[in-house]
Short mmCIF file of C-alpha atoms and ligand atoms in Angstrom, two decimals:
data_model
loop_
_atom_site.label_atom_id
_atom_site.label_comp_id
_atom_site.label_asym_id
_atom_site.label_seq_id
_atom_site.Cartn_x
_atom_site.Cartn_y
_atom_site.Cartn_z
CA MET A 957 137.27 150.70 122.58
CA LYS A 958 134.81 147.99 123.45
CA ILE A 959 134.63 145.49 126.28
CA ILE A 960 134.18 142.04 124.75
CA GLY A 961 134.40 139.80 127.82
CA THR A 962 134.40 139.93 131.61
CA GLY A 963 135.11 137.46 134.40
CA SER A 964 135.58 137.36 138.15
CA ALA A 965 136.60 135.04 140.94
CA ALA A 966 136.23 135.18 144.72
CA PRO A 967 137.93 133.32 147.57
CA GLU A 968 135.97 130.47 149.21
CA LEU A 969 135.90 131.82 152.75
CA ARG A 970 132.86 133.97 153.51
CA ILE A 971 133.15 136.09 156.67
CA THR A 972 130.01 137.72 158.05
CA ASN A 973 129.87 140.72 160.36
CA ASP A 974 128.91 138.37 163.19
CA ASP A 975 132.07 136.35 162.51
CA LEU A 976 134.06 139.56 163.03
CA SER A 977 132.28 140.47 166.23
CA ALA A 978 133.51 137.16 167.69
CA PHE A 979 137.00 138.69 168.02
CA LEU A 980 136.48 142.45 167.54
CA ASP A 981 134.50 145.02 169.50
CA THR A 982 132.06 145.57 166.63
CA SER A 983 128.57 144.50 165.56
CA ASP A 984 126.57 143.62 162.49
CA GLU A 985 124.39 146.64 163.19
CA TRP A 986 127.36 149.10 163.29
CA ILE A 987 128.96 147.75 160.13
CA ARG A 988 125.73 147.55 158.11
CA THR A 989 124.55 151.01 159.15
CA ARG A 990 127.87 152.73 158.49
CA THR A 991 128.90 150.84 155.34
CA GLY A 992 126.15 148.56 153.99
CA ILE A 993 128.58 145.61 154.19
CA ALA A 994 127.14 142.30 155.40
CA GLU A 995 129.94 139.91 154.45
CA ARG A 996 133.19 139.67 152.54
CA ARG A 997 135.40 136.93 151.00
CA ILE A 998 138.87 136.45 152.46
CA LEU A 999 141.87 134.63 150.97
CA THR A 1000 143.09 131.72 153.06
CA ASP A 1001 145.54 129.28 151.46
CA GLU A 1002 144.43 130.20 147.94
CA ALA A 1003 146.87 132.15 145.77
CA LEU A 1004 145.78 135.56 144.52
CA GLU A 1005 147.31 134.78 141.13
CA ASP A 1006 145.04 131.73 140.82
CA LEU A 1007 141.94 133.86 141.38
CA ALA A 1008 143.30 136.39 138.89
CA ALA A 1009 143.95 133.69 136.30
CA GLU A 1010 140.46 132.23 136.82
CA ALA A 1011 138.89 135.66 136.25
CA ALA A 1012 141.09 136.20 133.18
CA GLU A 1013 140.19 132.84 131.65
CA LYS A 1014 136.47 133.49 132.12
CA ALA A 1015 136.82 136.88 130.43
CA LEU A 1016 138.79 135.41 127.53
CA GLU A 1017 136.25 132.63 127.11
CA GLN A 1018 133.41 135.13 126.92
CA ALA A 1019 135.43 137.22 124.47
CA GLY A 1020 135.97 134.15 122.31
CA LEU A 1021 139.73 134.68 122.40
CA GLY A 1022 142.62 132.37 123.17
CA ALA A 1023 145.44 133.54 125.43
CA GLY A 1024 147.68 133.76 122.35
CA GLN A 1025 145.48 136.52 120.92
CA VAL A 1026 146.10 138.88 123.86
CA ASP A 1027 148.51 141.68 122.90
CA TYR A 1028 149.12 143.07 126.41
CA ILE A 1029 148.15 142.32 130.01
CA PHE A 1030 147.62 145.18 132.45
CA CYS A 1031 147.16 144.15 136.07
CA SER A 1032 145.79 146.60 138.61
CA ASN A 1033 147.01 145.67 142.07
CA VAL A 1034 147.97 147.24 145.39
CA ILE A 1035 149.36 144.26 147.32
CA ASN A 1036 150.24 140.70 146.32
CA PRO A 1037 152.75 138.11 147.52
CA TYR A 1038 155.39 139.09 144.94
CA LEU A 1039 157.47 142.24 145.22
CA THR A 1040 158.82 141.13 141.87
CA PRO A 1041 158.00 139.94 139.23
CA ALA A 1042 154.82 141.86 138.51
CA LEU A 1043 151.61 139.97 139.19
CA SER A 1044 150.68 140.37 135.52
CA CYS A 1045 153.74 138.26 134.59
CA VAL A 1046 152.59 135.48 136.91
CA ILE A 1047 149.07 135.66 135.45
CA GLN A 1048 150.54 135.50 131.95
CA GLY A 1049 152.29 132.22 132.81
CA LYS A 1050 149.14 130.76 134.39
CA ILE A 1051 146.92 131.44 131.39
CA GLY A 1052 149.56 130.64 128.77
CA ALA A 1053 149.78 134.05 127.12
CA ALA A 1054 152.98 135.32 125.51
CA CYS A 1055 152.44 139.07 125.36
CA PRO A 1056 154.11 141.90 127.32
CA CYS A 1057 152.71 142.51 130.81
CA ILE A 1058 152.75 145.37 133.29
CA ASP A 1059 151.26 146.09 136.70
CA LEU A 1060 149.90 149.43 137.79
CA ASN A 1061 148.96 150.70 141.21
CA GLY A 1062 146.23 153.33 141.04
CA ALA A 1063 144.88 152.15 144.41
CA CYS A 1064 141.10 151.67 144.35
CA ALA A 1065 140.86 153.58 141.06
CA GLY A 1066 143.37 151.27 139.34
CA PHE A 1067 140.91 149.44 137.09
CA LEU A 1068 139.86 152.73 135.50
CA TYR A 1069 143.50 153.80 135.07
CA ALA A 1070 144.11 150.48 133.30
CA LEU A 1071 141.07 151.02 131.08
CA GLU A 1072 142.30 154.49 130.14
CA MET A 1073 145.76 153.16 129.27
CA ALA A 1074 144.20 150.35 127.28
CA GLU A 1075 142.14 152.76 125.22
CA ALA A 1076 145.28 154.73 124.34
CA TYR A 1077 147.12 151.56 123.26
CA LEU A 1078 144.13 150.37 121.23
CA LYS A 1079 143.57 153.73 119.53
CA SER A 1080 147.24 154.02 118.60
CA GLY A 1081 146.96 150.73 116.73
CA LYS A 1082 149.65 149.17 118.94
CA CYS A 1083 147.26 146.49 120.19
CA GLN A 1084 144.06 144.76 119.07
CA ASN A 1085 143.11 143.01 122.33
CA ILE A 1086 144.15 143.86 125.88
CA LEU A 1087 143.45 141.81 129.00
CA ILE A 1088 142.90 143.91 132.11
CA VAL A 1089 142.95 142.12 135.44
CA ALA A 1090 142.25 143.72 138.81
CA ALA A 1091 143.36 141.40 141.62
CA GLU A 1092 143.40 142.52 145.22
CA CYS A 1093 143.85 141.11 148.73
CA PRO A 1094 143.53 144.07 151.11
CA SER A 1095 143.01 141.51 153.90
CA ARG A 1096 146.82 141.17 153.85
CA MET A 1097 147.30 144.92 154.34
CA VAL A 1098 144.99 145.75 157.24
CA ASP A 1099 145.51 145.29 160.96
CA TRP A 1100 142.96 142.68 162.07
CA THR A 1101 142.84 144.20 165.56
CA ASP A 1102 141.79 147.59 164.12
CA ARG A 1103 137.99 147.55 163.87
CA ALA A 1104 137.99 150.88 162.03
CA THR A 1105 139.63 149.37 158.93
CA CYS A 1106 139.56 145.57 158.82
CA VAL A 1107 135.76 145.31 158.72
CA LEU A 1108 135.64 147.31 155.47
CA PHE A 1109 137.64 145.11 153.11
CA GLY A 1110 137.39 141.88 151.15
CA ASP A 1111 139.50 140.06 148.56
CA GLY A 1112 138.71 139.24 144.94
CA ALA A 1113 139.73 139.41 141.30
CA ALA A 1114 138.06 140.39 138.05
CA ALA A 1115 139.05 140.83 134.44
CA ALA A 1116 137.88 142.50 131.26
CA VAL A 1117 139.02 141.97 127.69
CA VAL A 1118 138.98 145.20 125.69
CA SER A 1119 139.29 145.44 121.94
CA ALA A 1120 139.86 148.08 119.31
CA GLY A 1121 136.78 149.52 117.62
CA GLY A 1122 133.45 150.73 118.91
CA GLU A 1123 132.74 154.21 120.19
CA ASP A 1124 135.50 156.15 121.96
CA ALA A 1125 135.29 156.10 125.75
CA SER A 1126 135.72 159.32 127.78
CA PHE A 1127 137.97 159.51 130.81
CA LEU A 1128 138.69 161.97 133.58
CA MET A 1129 141.60 161.12 135.86
CA HIS A 1130 142.92 163.10 138.85
CA THR A 1131 145.76 162.60 141.27
CA SER A 1132 146.45 164.99 144.13
CA CYS A 1133 149.08 163.80 146.55
CA ASP A 1134 147.84 163.46 150.11
CA ALA A 1135 149.39 160.32 151.51
CA SER A 1136 148.38 161.33 155.05
CA VAL A 1137 144.76 160.26 154.51
CA LEU A 1138 145.33 156.69 153.36
CA HIS A 1139 148.63 154.83 153.39
CA ALA A 1140 150.57 151.68 154.31
CA TYR A 1141 154.36 151.17 154.36
CA HIS A 1142 156.65 148.29 153.40
CA ALA A 1143 159.34 147.17 155.80
CA SER A 1144 162.71 148.74 154.98
CA GLY A 1145 164.67 145.48 154.65
CA ASN A 1146 168.01 145.02 156.42
CA CYS A 1147 170.30 147.23 154.40
CA PRO A 1148 172.96 148.35 156.90
CA TYR A 1149 172.96 151.87 155.43
CA THR A 1150 169.19 152.39 155.83
CA PRO A 1151 167.13 153.17 158.94
CA GLN A 1152 165.30 149.97 159.91
CA THR A 1153 161.53 150.35 159.74
CA ALA A 1154 158.78 147.78 160.01
CA SER A 1155 155.85 147.55 157.62
CA SER A 1156 152.72 149.36 158.79
CA PRO A 1157 149.15 148.26 158.21
CA LEU A 1158 146.69 150.42 156.33
CA PHE A 1159 146.00 153.75 157.98
CA MET A 1160 142.80 155.48 156.94
CA ASN A 1161 141.22 158.75 157.97
CA GLY A 1162 137.70 157.51 157.24
CA GLN A 1163 135.91 160.83 157.37
CA GLU A 1164 138.39 162.55 155.05
CA VAL A 1165 138.14 159.66 152.58
CA TYR A 1166 134.36 159.87 152.75
CA LYS A 1167 134.32 163.61 151.94
CA PHE A 1168 136.87 163.20 149.14
CA ALA A 1169 135.01 160.27 147.60
CA VAL A 1170 131.60 161.92 147.57
CA SER A 1171 132.74 165.30 146.25
CA ARG A 1172 135.20 163.93 143.67
CA SER A 1173 132.88 161.28 142.31
CA THR A 1174 129.92 163.66 142.04
CA GLU A 1175 131.98 166.32 140.28
CA ASP A 1176 133.76 163.86 137.95
CA LEU A 1177 130.51 162.28 136.77
CA ARG A 1178 128.87 165.66 136.16
CA THR A 1179 131.93 166.98 134.30
CA LEU A 1180 132.43 163.88 132.19
CA CYS A 1181 128.78 163.85 131.09
CA ALA A 1182 128.89 167.56 130.26
CA ASP A 1183 132.16 167.17 128.31
CA ARG A 1184 130.59 164.39 126.26
CA GLY A 1185 127.47 166.44 125.63
CA MET A 1186 125.32 163.98 127.55
CA GLU A 1187 122.68 164.41 130.23
CA LEU A 1188 123.13 162.30 133.37
CA SER A 1189 119.74 160.79 132.52
CA GLN A 1190 121.26 159.26 129.34
CA VAL A 1191 123.54 157.05 131.42
CA GLY A 1192 122.13 153.54 131.78
CA HIS A 1193 124.07 152.54 134.89
CA PHE A 1194 126.55 154.25 137.22
CA LEU A 1195 129.19 151.85 138.52
CA LEU A 1196 130.95 153.36 141.51
CA HIS A 1197 133.88 152.00 143.46
CA GLN A 1198 132.28 149.59 145.92
CA ALA A 1199 133.70 151.06 149.10
CA ASN A 1200 130.64 151.94 151.09
CA LEU A 1201 126.90 152.11 150.45
CA ARG A 1202 126.63 155.51 152.13
CA ILE A 1203 129.12 156.97 149.65
CA LEU A 1204 127.13 155.52 146.73
CA GLU A 1205 123.89 156.89 148.13
CA ALA A 1206 125.38 160.34 148.74
CA VAL A 1207 126.63 160.54 145.14
CA ARG A 1208 123.35 159.20 143.75
CA THR A 1209 121.20 161.73 145.61
CA ARG A 1210 123.48 164.62 144.60
CA LEU A 1211 123.16 163.53 140.97
CA LYS A 1212 119.38 163.07 141.41
CA GLN A 1213 119.38 159.62 139.83
CA PRO A 1214 117.08 156.67 140.60
CA LYS A 1215 118.34 153.84 142.82
CA GLU A 1216 118.14 151.22 140.08
CA LYS A 1217 120.83 153.06 138.10
CA PHE A 1218 123.37 152.65 140.94
CA PRO A 1219 123.86 148.88 141.27
CA HIS A 1220 125.99 147.61 144.15
CA ASN A 1221 127.46 144.44 145.59
CA VAL A 1222 129.53 145.89 148.44
CA GLU A 1223 127.16 144.14 150.83
CA LEU A 1224 128.53 140.75 149.69
CA HIS A 1225 132.16 141.58 148.85
CA GLY A 1226 133.15 144.51 151.07
CA ASN A 1227 135.69 146.89 149.56
CA THR A 1228 137.89 144.87 147.19
CA SER A 1229 139.91 147.94 146.17
CA SER A 1230 140.42 148.18 142.41
CA ALA A 1231 138.70 144.84 141.83
CA GLY A 1232 135.39 146.27 143.08
CA ILE A 1233 134.12 147.96 139.92
CA ALA A 1234 135.42 145.11 137.77
CA ILE A 1235 133.62 142.46 139.86
CA LEU A 1236 130.42 144.50 139.75
CA LEU A 1237 130.75 144.89 135.97
CA ASP A 1238 131.12 141.13 135.57
CA GLU A 1239 128.17 140.34 137.85
CA LEU A 1240 125.93 142.80 135.97
CA ASN A 1241 127.12 141.50 132.61
CA ARG A 1242 126.60 137.84 133.47
CA GLY A 1243 123.32 138.59 135.26
CA GLY A 1244 121.94 140.18 132.07
CA ALA A 1245 121.47 143.60 133.69
CA LEU A 1246 123.27 145.57 130.96
CA GLN A 1247 121.60 146.44 127.65
CA LYS A 1248 123.66 146.48 124.47
CA GLY A 1249 124.07 150.10 123.42
CA GLU A 1250 123.58 151.65 126.86
CA TYR A 1251 126.13 154.03 128.38
CA LEU A 1252 127.98 153.03 131.54
CA ALA A 1253 129.51 155.69 133.77
CA MET A 1254 132.15 154.48 136.19
CA SER A 1255 133.81 156.37 139.00
CA ALA A 1256 136.44 155.27 141.50
CA PHE A 1257 138.57 156.93 144.17
CA GLY A 1258 141.37 155.78 146.40
CA ALA A 1259 144.73 156.30 148.05
CA GLY A 1260 146.96 158.84 146.39
CA LEU A 1261 144.59 160.48 146.41
CA THR A 1262 143.60 159.18 142.99
CA SER A 1263 140.31 159.24 141.19
CA GLY A 1264 139.13 158.16 137.81
CA ALA A 1265 135.88 158.32 135.89
CA CYS A 1266 134.88 156.82 132.57
CA ILE A 1267 131.90 156.77 130.26
CA LEU A 1268 131.71 154.05 127.66
CA LYS A 1269 129.15 152.43 125.43
CA TRP A 1270 128.34 148.85 126.40
CA GLU A 1271 128.55 146.85 123.17
CA LEU A 1272 128.53 143.25 124.38
N1 LIG B 1192 132.55 148.77 165.05
C1 LIG B 1192 132.09 149.51 166.06
N2 LIG B 1192 132.52 150.76 166.29
C2 LIG B 1192 133.45 151.26 165.46
C3 LIG B 1192 133.97 150.52 164.38
C4 LIG B 1192 133.49 149.22 164.19
N3 LIG B 1192 133.91 148.44 163.20
N4 LIG B 1192 134.86 151.29 163.75
C5 LIG B 1192 134.91 152.47 164.39
N5 LIG B 1192 134.04 152.44 165.42
C6 LIG B 1192 133.77 153.49 166.40
C7 LIG B 1192 134.90 154.48 166.53
O1 LIG B 1192 135.86 154.02 167.44
C8 LIG B 1192 134.15 155.69 167.08
O2 LIG B 1192 133.93 155.49 168.44
P1 LIG B 1192 134.00 156.74 169.48
O3 LIG B 1192 132.91 157.66 169.03
O4 LIG B 1192 133.76 156.09 170.78
O5 LIG B 1192 135.35 157.31 169.28
C9 LIG B 1192 132.78 155.61 166.38
O6 LIG B 1192 132.65 154.25 165.92
C10 LIG B 1192 132.64 156.55 165.21
O7 LIG B 1192 133.82 156.42 164.41
P2 LIG B 1192 133.98 157.23 163.09
O8 LIG B 1192 135.28 156.89 162.45
O9 LIG B 1192 133.67 158.68 163.36
O10 LIG B 1192 132.80 156.60 162.24
P3 LIG B 1192 132.18 157.12 160.91
O11 LIG B 1192 130.76 157.43 161.11
O12 LIG B 1192 133.03 158.14 160.22
O13 LIG B 1192 132.25 155.81 160.01
C11 LIG B 1192 133.58 154.89 158.24
C12 LIG B 1192 133.51 155.21 159.73
C13 LIG B 1192 132.54 153.83 157.92
C14 LIG B 1192 134.96 154.31 157.94
C15 LIG B 1192 133.32 156.18 157.46
O14 LIG B 1192 134.18 157.21 157.87
C16 LIG B 1192 133.45 155.98 156.00
O15 LIG B 1192 132.60 155.40 155.37
N6 LIG B 1192 134.54 156.48 155.39
C17 LIG B 1192 134.86 156.20 154.03
C18 LIG B 1192 136.06 155.37 154.06
C19 LIG B 1192 136.03 154.25 153.11
O16 LIG B 1192 135.05 153.85 152.54
N7 LIG B 1192 137.19 153.70 152.97
C20 LIG B 1192 137.35 152.59 152.12
C21 LIG B 1192 138.77 152.38 151.90
S1 LIG B 1192 139.51 153.59 150.99
C22 LIG B 1192 138.91 153.51 149.51
O17 LIG B 1192 138.37 152.55 149.09
C23 LIG B 1192 139.05 154.70 148.76
#
């Protein structure tokens, strides 16, 4: 599998930590020290599907493909305005593709789950080109009076076009159910036979998520390298889920890797859930930071609890 194009798109509205402290009992100092986040982009009257389509079109343009050459669209998403149809179907219509589409919810690790599925479809010969889109608006899922969660997140979309050929990628996926740590509920609807429940905003046990993220990511990256017969030092860049700079630093120091191999943009985007790694990948790609032939190691973790890690050769 090889990545042949990437793209991303962000909402217009930029919200700094000081903007948040105007209505929340928080401060730039607290947020930066605990998370590294300085600002985030928040959806206003823009449609998430429009951001997703913009990211997809940029990725297709870089790949040199028309929408008609896409054999499947996978969209990684946690929350969007549609309960049905799938967001991928809406994106398909916007970009003028005609292929089958499916959404998946792997929480913050969803982009890597989509990549793993894509590799299986490509290797089986079922598809030649797959468009993966990660589009997320966690701002619509958090309680904006809860300073412990709302300061962490931002909205955004990114896409990657993956094609058959190239070197095989390696994946390591885990899911271990513990919904108590990180969850949000839909409202029940008004079925007369069902107990009536309201939707609930995102609940997060921050310290448990922190411990899970650091230990899982460190172990996954070590294991995946060992399974592939590689030293950690042979990895060109480590792209971690952009949740929190302290998590990235904790993983980096445990793996004894230099800072320049752990790029980050969480300071400007906040945690954009599954879009985070994909946005970072696009920014590195378009900024010329990735060398053709280098190995990228990616690792993400999220509600479920899910985690995913991937090593692939960058061939663009
Ligand atoms: N501003 C000011 N004070 C705050 C804020 C805020 N935004 N949020 C919480 N506090 C207060 C708390 O109320 C608490 O006050 P108290 O001591 O008077 O009770 C104090 O700060 C410490 O709170 P903790 O929750 O213990 O803070 P902690 O040092 O654990 O940092 C954080 C919280 C940043 C969430 C940390 O636990 C963390 O990084 N966890 C990882 C979670 C994560 O990254 N989640 C991302 C979403 S999930 C995902 O992507 C997988």
